[in-house]
Each structure stands twice: as structure tokens, then as C-alpha cells.
Coordinates of C-alpha atoms in Angstrom, one line a residue:
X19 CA 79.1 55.3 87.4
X20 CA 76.9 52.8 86.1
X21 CA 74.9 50.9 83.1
X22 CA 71.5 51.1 82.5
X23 CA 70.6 48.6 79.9
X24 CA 67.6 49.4 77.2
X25 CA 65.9 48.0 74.1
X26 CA 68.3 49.4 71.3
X27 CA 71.7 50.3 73.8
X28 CA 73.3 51.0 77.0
X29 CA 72.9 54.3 78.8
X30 CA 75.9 55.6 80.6
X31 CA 75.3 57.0 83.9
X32 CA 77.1 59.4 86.2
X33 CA 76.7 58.7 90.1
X34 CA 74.1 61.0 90.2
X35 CA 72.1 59.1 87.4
X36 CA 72.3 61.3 84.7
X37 CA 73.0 59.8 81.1
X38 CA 77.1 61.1 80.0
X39 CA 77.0 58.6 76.6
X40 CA 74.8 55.9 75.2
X41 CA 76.3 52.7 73.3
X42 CA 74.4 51.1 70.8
X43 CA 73.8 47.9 69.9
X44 CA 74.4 48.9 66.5
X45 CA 77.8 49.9 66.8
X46 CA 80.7 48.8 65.2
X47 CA 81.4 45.7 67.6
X48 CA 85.0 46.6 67.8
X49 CA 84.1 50.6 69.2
X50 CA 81.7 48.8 71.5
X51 CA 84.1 46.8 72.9
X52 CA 86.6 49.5 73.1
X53 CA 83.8 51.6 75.0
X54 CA 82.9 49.4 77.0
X55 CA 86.2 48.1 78.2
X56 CA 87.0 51.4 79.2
X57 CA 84.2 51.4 81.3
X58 CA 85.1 48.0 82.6
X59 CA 88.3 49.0 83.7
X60 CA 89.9 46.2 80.8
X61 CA 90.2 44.2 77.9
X62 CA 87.9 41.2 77.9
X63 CA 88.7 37.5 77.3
X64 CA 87.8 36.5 73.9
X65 CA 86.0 33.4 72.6
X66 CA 85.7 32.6 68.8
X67 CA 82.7 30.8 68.0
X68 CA 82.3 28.2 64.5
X69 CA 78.5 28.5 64.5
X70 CA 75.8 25.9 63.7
X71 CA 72.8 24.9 62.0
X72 CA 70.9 27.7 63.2
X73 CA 73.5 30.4 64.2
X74 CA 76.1 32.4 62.2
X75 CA 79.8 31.9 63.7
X76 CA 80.1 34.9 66.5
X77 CA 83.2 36.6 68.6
X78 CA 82.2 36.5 72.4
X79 CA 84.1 38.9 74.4
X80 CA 83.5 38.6 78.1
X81 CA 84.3 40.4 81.7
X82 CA 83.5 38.9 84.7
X83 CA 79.6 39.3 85.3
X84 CA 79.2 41.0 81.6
X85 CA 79.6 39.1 78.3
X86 CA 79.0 41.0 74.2
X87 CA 78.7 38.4 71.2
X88 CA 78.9 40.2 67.9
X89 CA 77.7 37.6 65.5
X90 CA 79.6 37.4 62.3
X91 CA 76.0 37.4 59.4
X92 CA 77.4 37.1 56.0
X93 CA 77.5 40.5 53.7
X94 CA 73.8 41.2 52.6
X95 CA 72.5 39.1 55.8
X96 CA 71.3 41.5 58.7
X97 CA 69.1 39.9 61.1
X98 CA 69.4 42.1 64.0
X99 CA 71.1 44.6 65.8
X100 CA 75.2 44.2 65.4
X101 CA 75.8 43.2 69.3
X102 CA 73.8 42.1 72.1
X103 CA 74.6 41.7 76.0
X104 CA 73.9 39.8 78.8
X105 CA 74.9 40.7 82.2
X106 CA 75.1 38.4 85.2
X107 CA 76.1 40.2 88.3
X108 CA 74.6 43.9 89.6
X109 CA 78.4 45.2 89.8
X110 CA 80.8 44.6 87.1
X111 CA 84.1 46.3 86.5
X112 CA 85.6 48.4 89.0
X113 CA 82.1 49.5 90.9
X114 CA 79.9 49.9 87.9
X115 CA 76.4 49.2 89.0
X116 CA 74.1 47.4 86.2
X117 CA 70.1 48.1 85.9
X118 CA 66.6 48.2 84.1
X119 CA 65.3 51.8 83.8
X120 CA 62.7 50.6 86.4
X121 CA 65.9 49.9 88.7
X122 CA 65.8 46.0 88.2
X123 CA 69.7 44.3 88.5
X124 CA 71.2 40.9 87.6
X125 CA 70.3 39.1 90.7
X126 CA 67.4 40.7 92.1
X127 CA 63.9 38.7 92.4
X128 CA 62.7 38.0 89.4
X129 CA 59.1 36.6 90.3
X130 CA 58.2 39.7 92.6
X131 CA 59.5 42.2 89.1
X132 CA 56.9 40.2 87.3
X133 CA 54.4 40.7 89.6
X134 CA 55.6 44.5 89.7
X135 CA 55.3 44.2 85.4
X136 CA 52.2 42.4 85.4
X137 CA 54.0 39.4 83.5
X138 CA 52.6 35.7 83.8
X139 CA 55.0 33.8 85.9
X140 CA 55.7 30.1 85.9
X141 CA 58.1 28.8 88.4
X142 CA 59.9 26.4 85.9
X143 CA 63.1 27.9 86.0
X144 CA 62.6 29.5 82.3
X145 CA 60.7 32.4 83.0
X146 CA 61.4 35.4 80.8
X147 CA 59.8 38.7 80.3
X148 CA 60.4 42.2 78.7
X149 CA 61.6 44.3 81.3
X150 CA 61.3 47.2 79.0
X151 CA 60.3 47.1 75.0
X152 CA 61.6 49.6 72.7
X153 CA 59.8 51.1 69.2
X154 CA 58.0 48.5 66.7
X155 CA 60.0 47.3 63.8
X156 CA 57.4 45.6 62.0
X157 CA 54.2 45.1 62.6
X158 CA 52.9 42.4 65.1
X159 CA 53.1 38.6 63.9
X160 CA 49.3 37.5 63.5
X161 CA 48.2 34.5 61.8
X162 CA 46.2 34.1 59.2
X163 CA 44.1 30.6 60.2
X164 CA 42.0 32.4 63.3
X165 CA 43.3 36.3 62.9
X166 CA 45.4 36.2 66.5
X167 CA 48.3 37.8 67.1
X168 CA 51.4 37.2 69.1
X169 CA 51.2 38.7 72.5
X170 CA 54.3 41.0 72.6
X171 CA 54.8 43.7 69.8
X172 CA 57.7 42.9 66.6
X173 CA 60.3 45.5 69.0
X174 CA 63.7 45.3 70.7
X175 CA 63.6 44.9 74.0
X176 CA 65.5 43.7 77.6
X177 CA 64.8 40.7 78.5
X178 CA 65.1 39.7 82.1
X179 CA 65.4 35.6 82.7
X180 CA 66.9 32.9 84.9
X181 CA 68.8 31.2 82.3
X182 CA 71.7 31.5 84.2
X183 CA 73.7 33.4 81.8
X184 CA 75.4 30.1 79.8
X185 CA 77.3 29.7 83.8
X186 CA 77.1 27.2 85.8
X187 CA 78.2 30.0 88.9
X188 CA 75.6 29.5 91.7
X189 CA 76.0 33.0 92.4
X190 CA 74.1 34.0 89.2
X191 CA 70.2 34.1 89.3
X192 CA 68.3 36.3 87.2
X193 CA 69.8 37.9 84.1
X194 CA 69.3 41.1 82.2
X195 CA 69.9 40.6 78.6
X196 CA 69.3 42.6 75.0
X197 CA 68.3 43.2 72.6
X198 CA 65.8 40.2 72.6
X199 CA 62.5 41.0 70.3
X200 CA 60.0 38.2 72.0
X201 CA 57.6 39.6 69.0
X202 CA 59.4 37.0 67.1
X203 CA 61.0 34.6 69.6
X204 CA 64.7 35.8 69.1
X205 CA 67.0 38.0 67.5

């Protein structure tokens, strides 16, 4: 069994690869979780976030390796999709692996998948890239003053990193993350 994580949810995937169920982001954050505990083998540990100046209070629910945080936008406020992920480790649960479509894990080298991509790399220890972008939401962000226009297209996407994850585990290295529109700088 495994996970292959995409723009707008996660693919479900029999050992021999084929998709059984998809899980999307959009779901009803208490069917994800159900979902995808069943997947994981459990029930996650829950953390109950206040919020900030710049974040709406949210409900993290992780297993080890994989953490969902449904953030909690007032009635009339939808910014994004209902849930996003983040996974840390290319196994979670009891044996599940965790992927790209391209085959990319948590863990695996990050500079030498940008090179595969084509994607600028850096070195600084914030490099992030779309590993894979999914269908335009609204059109690309261009600016008025000198008619340019942001690089990467106003889309969900999975976002591959070495942010660590928000863990200080020096067993985690590169990330796989979504959805994450970089048309816009966050979701």
C-alpha cells in the first residue's frame, strides 16, 4: 500500500501501484482523518492551535512521520483547500510508503530532484520547489508597474522543501508537503 501525494489530494495505492481511493484536501477534515487513520493503522495525537496575527486558529492531528492541520476560517472565509499535509519520513504507518508521482519521498535528495525538475537551487537550507502543480485557479499574478508576472502559475501544488517539517528530528531532511500554491506565496 502506499500514498502518493498530489496538488488537490492523496492517491491511494495498491502494492502494485494502482490508484484503490483518492482523499481530497477538500474533504470534510474529520472523514479525512478517519480515512487516513485507517490507513495509518491509528488515531493520531491531536494538537489545538489559538492562531495569530496572520493565521486562523487550526486542529493539527499528527502520526509519526505524517501531520494534517485543518485550519478553523470563519463562516464566509475560504482561503484554500479544507486540509493540507506534510509528510516527513518515506514510510509511515504500518509499511505505507509515501511519494511524488515522479517517485520522489520525504528524505530523498532534494538538490539532485531539482536538477531532475529543472528548479533553481540555492543551498541555503530553504530551498523549495513544485514537485508537481495542479490546474490554474486564477490567473497568474502580474504587476502592473513593468507588466511581469510571477514565475509559477496561481495552482495547487506539492511542494518539496527542507524545512524540516516544524521537527527538530535529525532524521528528517527533505519534506513533501500540499497543497502549497507558490503562484501566490501560500495557501
Amino acid at each position: 500500500m502506499g500514498i502518493v501525494v498530489r496538488p488537490e489530494h492523496l492517491e491511494l495505492v495498491n502494492r502494485s501501484g494502482a490508484v484503490v481511493d483518492t482523499l481530497s484536501y477538500d474533504a470534510d477534515a474529520g472523514v479525512f482523518i478517519d480515512v487516513l487513520g485507517g490507513v495509518l493503522g491509528g488515531a493520531p495525537d491531536v494538537e489545538e492551535r489559538r492562531g495569530g496575527h496572520e493565521w486562523f486558529p487550526s486542529t493539527a492531528d499528527r502520526w509519526p512521520g505524517v501531520q494534517v492541520v485543518d485550519d478553523h476560517e470563519p463562516d464566509g472565509v475560504s482561503a484554500d483547500m479544507n486540509v493540507s499535509v506534510r509528510f516527513t519520513h518515506p514510510i509511515v504507518g504500518n509499511g505505507i510508503s509515501v511519494s511524488t508521482v515522479q517517485g520522489f519521498r520525504p528524505g530523498d535528495d532534494l538538490e539532485a530532484f531539482a536538477a531532475e525538475l529543472g528548479e533553481e537551487w540555492h543551498g541555503s537550507g530553504y530551498d523549495e520547489f513544485p514537485a508537481e502543480t495542479g490546474p490554474d485557479i486564477a490567473p497568474r499574478m502580474c504587476f502592473e508597474w513593468d507588466g511581469s508576472c510571477v514565475e509559477y502559475a496561481n495552482a495547487n501544488a506539492v511542494s518539496v522543501n527542507l524545512w524540516g517539517g516544524g521537527t527538530t528530528d535529525p532524521t528528517v531532511t527533505s519534506v513533501v508537503s500540499a497543497p502549497w500554491n507558490f503562484g501566490i506565496g501560500h495557501v
